[in-house]
Short mmCIF file of C-alpha atoms in Angstrom, two decimals:
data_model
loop_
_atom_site.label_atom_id
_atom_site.label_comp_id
_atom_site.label_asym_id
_atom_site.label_seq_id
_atom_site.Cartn_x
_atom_site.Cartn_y
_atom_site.Cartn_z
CA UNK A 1 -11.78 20.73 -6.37
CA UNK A 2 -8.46 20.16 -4.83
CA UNK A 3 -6.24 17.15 -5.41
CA UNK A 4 -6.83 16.19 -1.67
CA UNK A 5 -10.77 16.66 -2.11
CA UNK A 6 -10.78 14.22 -5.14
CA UNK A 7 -12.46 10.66 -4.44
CA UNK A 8 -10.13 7.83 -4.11
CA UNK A 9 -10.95 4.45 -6.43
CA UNK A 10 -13.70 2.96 -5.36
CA UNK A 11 -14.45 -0.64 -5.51
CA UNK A 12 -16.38 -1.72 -8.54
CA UNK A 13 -16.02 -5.67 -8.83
CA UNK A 14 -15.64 -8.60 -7.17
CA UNK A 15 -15.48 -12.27 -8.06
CA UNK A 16 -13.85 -15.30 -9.61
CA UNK A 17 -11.69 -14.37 -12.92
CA UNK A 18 -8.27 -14.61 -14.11
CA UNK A 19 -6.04 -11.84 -13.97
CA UNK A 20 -2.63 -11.36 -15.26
CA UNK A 21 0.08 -12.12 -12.95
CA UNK A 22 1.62 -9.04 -13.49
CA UNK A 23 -1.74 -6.99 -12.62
CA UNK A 24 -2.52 -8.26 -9.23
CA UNK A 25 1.66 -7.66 -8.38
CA UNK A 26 2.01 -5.89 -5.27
CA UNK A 27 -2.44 -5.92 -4.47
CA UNK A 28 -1.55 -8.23 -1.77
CA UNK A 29 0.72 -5.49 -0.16
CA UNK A 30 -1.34 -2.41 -0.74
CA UNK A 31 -4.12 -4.31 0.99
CA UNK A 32 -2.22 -5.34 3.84
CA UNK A 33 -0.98 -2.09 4.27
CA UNK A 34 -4.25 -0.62 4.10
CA UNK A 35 -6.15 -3.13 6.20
CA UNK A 36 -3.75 -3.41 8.90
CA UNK A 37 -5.42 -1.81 11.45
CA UNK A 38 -9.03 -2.94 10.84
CA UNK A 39 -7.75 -6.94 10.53
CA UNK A 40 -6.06 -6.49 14.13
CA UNK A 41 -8.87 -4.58 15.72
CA UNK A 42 -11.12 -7.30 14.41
CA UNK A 43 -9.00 -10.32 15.55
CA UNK A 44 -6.41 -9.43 17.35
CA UNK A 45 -7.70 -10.44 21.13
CA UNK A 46 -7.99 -13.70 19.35
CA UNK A 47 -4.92 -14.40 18.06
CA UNK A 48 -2.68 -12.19 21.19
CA UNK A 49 0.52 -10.08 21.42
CA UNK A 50 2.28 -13.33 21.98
CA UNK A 51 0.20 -16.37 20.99
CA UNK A 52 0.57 -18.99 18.42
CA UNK A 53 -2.50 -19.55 16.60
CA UNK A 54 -2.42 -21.60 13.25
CA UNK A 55 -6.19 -21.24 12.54
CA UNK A 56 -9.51 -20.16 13.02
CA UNK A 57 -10.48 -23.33 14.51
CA UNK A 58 -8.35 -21.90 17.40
CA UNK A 59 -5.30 -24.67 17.03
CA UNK A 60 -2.44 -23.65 19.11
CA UNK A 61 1.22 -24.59 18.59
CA UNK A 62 1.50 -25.05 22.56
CA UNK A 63 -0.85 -27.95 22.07
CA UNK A 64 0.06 -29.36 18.57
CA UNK A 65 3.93 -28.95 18.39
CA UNK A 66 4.30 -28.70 14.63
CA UNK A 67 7.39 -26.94 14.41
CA UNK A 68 8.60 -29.63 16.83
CA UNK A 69 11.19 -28.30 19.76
CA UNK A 70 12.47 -24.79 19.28
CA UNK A 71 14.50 -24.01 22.17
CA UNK A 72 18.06 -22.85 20.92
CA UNK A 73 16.43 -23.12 17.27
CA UNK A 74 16.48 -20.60 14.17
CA UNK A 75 13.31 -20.18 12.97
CA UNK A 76 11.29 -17.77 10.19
CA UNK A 77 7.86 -16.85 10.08
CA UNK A 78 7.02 -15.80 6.75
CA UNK A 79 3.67 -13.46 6.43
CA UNK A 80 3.80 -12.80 10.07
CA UNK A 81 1.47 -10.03 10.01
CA UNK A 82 2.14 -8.52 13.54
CA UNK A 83 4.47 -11.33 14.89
CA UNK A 84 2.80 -12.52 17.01
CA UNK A 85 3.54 -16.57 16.70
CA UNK A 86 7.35 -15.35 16.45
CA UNK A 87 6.99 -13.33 19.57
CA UNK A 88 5.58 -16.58 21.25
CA UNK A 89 8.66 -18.71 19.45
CA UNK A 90 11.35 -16.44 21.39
CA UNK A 91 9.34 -16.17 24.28
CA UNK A 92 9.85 -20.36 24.62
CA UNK A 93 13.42 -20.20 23.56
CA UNK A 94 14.02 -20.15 19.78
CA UNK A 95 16.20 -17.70 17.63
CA UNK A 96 12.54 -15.94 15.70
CA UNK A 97 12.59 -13.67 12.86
CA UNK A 98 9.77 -12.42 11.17
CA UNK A 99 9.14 -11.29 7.80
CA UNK A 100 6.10 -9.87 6.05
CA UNK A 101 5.63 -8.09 2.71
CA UNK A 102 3.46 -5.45 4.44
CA UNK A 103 5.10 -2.51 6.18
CA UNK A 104 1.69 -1.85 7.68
CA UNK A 105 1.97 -4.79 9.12
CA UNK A 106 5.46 -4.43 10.71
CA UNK A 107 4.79 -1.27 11.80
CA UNK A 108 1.69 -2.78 14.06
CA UNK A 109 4.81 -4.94 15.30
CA UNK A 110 7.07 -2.63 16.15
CA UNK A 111 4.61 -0.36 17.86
CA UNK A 112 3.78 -3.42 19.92
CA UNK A 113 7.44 -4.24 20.47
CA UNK A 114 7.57 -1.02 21.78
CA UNK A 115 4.30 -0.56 24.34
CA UNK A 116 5.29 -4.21 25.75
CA UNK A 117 8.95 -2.88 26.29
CA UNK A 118 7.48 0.00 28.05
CA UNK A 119 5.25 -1.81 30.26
CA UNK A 120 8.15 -4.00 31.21
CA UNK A 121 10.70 -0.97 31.89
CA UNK A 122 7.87 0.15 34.66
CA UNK A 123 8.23 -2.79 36.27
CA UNK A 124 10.35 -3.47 39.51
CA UNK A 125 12.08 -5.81 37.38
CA UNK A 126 12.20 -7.99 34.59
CA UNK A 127 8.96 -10.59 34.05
CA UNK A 128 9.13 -13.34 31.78
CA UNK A 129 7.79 -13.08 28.32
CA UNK A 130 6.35 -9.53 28.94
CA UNK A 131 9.11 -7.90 26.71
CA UNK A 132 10.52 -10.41 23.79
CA UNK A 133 10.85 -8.73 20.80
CA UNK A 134 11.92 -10.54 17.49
CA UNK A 135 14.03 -8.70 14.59
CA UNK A 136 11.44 -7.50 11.78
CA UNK A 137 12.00 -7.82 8.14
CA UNK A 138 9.74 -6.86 4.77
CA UNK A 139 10.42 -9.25 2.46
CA UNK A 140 8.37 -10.51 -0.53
CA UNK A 141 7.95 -14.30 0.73
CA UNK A 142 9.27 -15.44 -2.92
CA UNK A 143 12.72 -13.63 -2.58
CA UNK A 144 13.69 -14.55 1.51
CA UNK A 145 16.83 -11.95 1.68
CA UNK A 146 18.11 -15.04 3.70
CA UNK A 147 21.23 -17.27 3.01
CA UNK A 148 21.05 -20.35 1.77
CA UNK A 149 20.34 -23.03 4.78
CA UNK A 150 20.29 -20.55 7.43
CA UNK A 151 17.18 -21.55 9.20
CA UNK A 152 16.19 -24.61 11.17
CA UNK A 153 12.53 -24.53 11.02
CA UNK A 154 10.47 -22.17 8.88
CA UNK A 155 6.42 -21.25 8.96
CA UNK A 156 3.61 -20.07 7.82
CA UNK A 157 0.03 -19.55 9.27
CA UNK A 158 -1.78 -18.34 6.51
CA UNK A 159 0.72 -16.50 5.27
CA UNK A 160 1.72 -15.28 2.12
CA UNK A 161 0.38 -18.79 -0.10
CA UNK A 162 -3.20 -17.58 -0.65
CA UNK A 163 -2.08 -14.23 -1.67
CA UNK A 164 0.84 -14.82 -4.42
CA UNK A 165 0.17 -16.32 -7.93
CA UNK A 166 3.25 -18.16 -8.37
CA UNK A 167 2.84 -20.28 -4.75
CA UNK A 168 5.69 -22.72 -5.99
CA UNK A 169 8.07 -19.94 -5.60
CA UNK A 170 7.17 -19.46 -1.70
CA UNK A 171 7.98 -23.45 -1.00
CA UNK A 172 11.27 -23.01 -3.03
CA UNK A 173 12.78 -20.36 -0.97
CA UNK A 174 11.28 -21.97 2.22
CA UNK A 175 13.88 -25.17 0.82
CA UNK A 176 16.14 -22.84 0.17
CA UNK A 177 17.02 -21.17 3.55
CA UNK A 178 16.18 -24.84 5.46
CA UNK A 179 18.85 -26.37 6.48
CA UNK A 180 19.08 -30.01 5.63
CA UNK A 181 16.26 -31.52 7.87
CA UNK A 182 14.91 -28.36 8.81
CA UNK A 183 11.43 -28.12 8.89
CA UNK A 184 8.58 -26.28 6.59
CA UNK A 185 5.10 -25.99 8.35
CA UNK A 186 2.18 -23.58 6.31
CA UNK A 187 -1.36 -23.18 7.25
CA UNK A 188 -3.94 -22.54 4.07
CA UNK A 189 -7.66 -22.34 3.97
CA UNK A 190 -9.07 -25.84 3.33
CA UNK A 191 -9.40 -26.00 -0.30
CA UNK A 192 -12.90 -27.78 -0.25
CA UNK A 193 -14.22 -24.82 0.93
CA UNK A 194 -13.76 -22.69 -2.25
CA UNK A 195 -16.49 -24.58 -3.24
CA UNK A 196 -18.91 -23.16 -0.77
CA UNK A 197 -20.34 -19.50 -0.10
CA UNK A 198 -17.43 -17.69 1.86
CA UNK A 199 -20.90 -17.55 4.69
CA UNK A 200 -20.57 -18.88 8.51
CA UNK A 201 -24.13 -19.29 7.91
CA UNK A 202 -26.44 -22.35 6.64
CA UNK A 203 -26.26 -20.67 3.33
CA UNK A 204 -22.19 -21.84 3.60
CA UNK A 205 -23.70 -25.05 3.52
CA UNK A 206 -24.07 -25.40 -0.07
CA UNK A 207 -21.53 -26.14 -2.63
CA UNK A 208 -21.84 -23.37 -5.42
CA UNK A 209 -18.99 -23.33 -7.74
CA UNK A 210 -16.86 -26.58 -8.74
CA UNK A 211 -14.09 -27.38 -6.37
CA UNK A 212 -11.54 -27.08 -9.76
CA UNK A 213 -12.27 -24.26 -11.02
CA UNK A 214 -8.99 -22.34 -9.54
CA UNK A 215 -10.25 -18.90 -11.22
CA UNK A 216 -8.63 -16.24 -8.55
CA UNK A 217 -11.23 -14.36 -6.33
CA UNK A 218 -10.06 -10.38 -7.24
CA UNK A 219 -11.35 -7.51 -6.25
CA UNK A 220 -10.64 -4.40 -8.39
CA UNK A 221 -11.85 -0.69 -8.53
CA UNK A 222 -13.15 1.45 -10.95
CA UNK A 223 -10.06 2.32 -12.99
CA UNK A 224 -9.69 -1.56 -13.16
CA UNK A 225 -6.86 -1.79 -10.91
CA UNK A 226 -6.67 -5.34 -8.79
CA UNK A 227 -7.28 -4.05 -4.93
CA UNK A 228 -7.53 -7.73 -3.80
CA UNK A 229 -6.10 -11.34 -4.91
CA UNK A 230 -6.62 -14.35 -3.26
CA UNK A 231 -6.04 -17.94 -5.43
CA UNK A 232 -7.64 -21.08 -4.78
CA UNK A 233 -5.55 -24.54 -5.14
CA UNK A 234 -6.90 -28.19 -4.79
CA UNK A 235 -5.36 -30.12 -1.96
CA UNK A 236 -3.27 -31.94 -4.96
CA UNK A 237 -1.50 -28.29 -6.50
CA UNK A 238 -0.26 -27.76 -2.77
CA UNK A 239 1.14 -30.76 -2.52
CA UNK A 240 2.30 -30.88 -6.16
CA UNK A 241 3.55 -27.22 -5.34
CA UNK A 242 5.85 -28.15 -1.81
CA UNK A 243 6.49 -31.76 -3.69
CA UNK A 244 8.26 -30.12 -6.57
CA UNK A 245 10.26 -27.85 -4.28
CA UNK A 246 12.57 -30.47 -3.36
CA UNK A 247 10.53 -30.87 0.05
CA UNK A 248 8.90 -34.41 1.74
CA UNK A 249 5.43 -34.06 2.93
CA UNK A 250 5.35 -35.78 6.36
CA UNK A 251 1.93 -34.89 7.73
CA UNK A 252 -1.33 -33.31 6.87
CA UNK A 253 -3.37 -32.44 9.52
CA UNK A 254 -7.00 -30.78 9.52
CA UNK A 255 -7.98 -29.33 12.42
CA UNK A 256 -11.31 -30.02 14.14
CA UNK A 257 -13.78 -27.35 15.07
CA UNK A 258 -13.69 -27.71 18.94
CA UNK A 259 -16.21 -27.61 21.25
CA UNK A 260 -16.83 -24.96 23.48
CA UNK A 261 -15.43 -22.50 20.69
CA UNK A 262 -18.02 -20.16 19.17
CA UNK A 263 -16.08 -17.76 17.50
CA UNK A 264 -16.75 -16.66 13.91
CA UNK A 265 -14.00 -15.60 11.58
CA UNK A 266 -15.22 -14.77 8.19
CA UNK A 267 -16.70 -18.08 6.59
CA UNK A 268 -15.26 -20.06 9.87
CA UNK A 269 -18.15 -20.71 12.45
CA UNK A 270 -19.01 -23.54 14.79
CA UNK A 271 -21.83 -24.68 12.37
CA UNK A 272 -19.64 -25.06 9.25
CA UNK A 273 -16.91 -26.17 11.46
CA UNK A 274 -19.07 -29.31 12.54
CA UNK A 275 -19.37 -30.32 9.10
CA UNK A 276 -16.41 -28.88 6.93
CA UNK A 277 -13.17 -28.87 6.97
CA UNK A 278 -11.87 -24.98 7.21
CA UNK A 279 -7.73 -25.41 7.42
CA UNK A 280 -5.60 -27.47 6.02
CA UNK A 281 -1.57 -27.42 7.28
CA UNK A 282 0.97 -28.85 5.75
CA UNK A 283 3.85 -30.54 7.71
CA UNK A 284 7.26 -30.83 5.39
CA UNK A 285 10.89 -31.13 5.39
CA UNK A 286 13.80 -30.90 3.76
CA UNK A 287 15.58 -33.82 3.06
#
């Protein structure tokens, strides 16, 4: 049997346990890179080419003006998957860049970047928004290769946080590259539902494990690598983590499910929505 012919690692466990640090480095990347394409084929009509979605719940930045105005505004998304909110950003004015550890991830940018640049180039002339492209940079969200106060506003939507051990470190670069009074806005899964089945089903319904137990979930495969990391922290560690980056919470906000929207993502479905909170987003700034 050739090299080539020989099975890949397979997944062989999955569930709450502590890991070392050091052994889940770099899962969150391989994943991303391998998952690319299947997460965008799965959700990418959702979320757009050039849409700002915060959440499952379907929360729009058009509608809740987080990031406050952006017009004429520096701004970095950090875990921006395919850019899309950044795309959006420019399209309404602000100086975007977006940044993402994943180069599968940037590469589903760029080849968007490039198909929207073509379809506008066939046009008789230019149309608004059909063509903004943003610069694209991989960067591990814990070491922004950024100066210090260079941005006006920086983001998240789910981004990065759930995916990184050390979530402190995130926050502190975030205050890092603010400027004074610049803005830090990051969207996390609520973190009352780590207590509950990841199920958009009535068996989601019940509360299974306690909601302080903050034992990673991991996924690993059958040489015991770490394929898959994703850590759970209370409501209190995020704010404990942003807090002690130098950085002033100024809002909290947990979106409603909304009527009308029947969508399931995952564990996120209209009949958990009714009931349970499914994002939290956290509104800062630096002072």
């Amino acid at each position: 049997m050739t090299t080539d012919d020989a099975p890949g690692p397979q997944l062989a466990s999955a569930g709450y346990r502590d890991v070392p640090a050091a052994a889940a480095e770099g899962a969150g990347r391989r994943w991303w890179d391998a998952n690319a394409g299947d997460y965008l084929d799965e959700h990418g009509a959702f979320l757009g080419d050039d849409d700002f979605v915060w959440c499952p719940e379907g929360l729009r930045e058009a509608d809740a003006h987080l990031l406050g105005d952006v017009a004429g505004r520096r701004v970095l998304e950090v875990g921006s998957g395919a850019a899309q909110c950044s795309r959006w950003l420019a399209a309404h004015g602000a100086l975007a860049v977006a940044t993402d550890v994943s180069a599968g991830m940037l590469g589903a940018a760029a080849a968007v970047d490039r198909a929207r640049a073509a379809d506008a180039g066939r046009e008789a002339g230019p149309v608004a928004g059909r063509a903004v492209a943003v610069p694209l940079v991989q960067a591990d969200a814990r070491t922004l290769p950024f100066p210090d106060a260079s941005f006006d506003v920086v983001f998240t939507a789910y981004g990065a946080i759930p995916f990184v051990p050390d979530a402190r470190r995130v926050h502190a670069e975030a205050a890092r590259v603010l400027r004074p009074g610049g803005r830090w806005v990051c969207s996390v899964t609520h973190p009352v539902r780590w207590a509950f089945p990841d199920d958009p089903g009535p068996p989601g319904l019940t509360a299974e494990r306690s909601y302080f137990d903050r034992r990673p979930y991991v996924e690993a495969d059958d040489r015991g690598r770490v394929l898959y990391a994703e850590y759970h922290r209370t409501l209190g560690d995020h704010v404990a983590d942003l807090v002690g980056a130098g950085l002033v919470l100024d809002a909290l906000v947990e979106p409603e499910w909304p009527e009308g929207h029947d969508r399931t993502w995952g564990g996120w479905s209209p009949l958990r929505g009714r009931l349970l909170p499914g994002t939290a987003i956290l509104v800062s700034h630096r002072p």
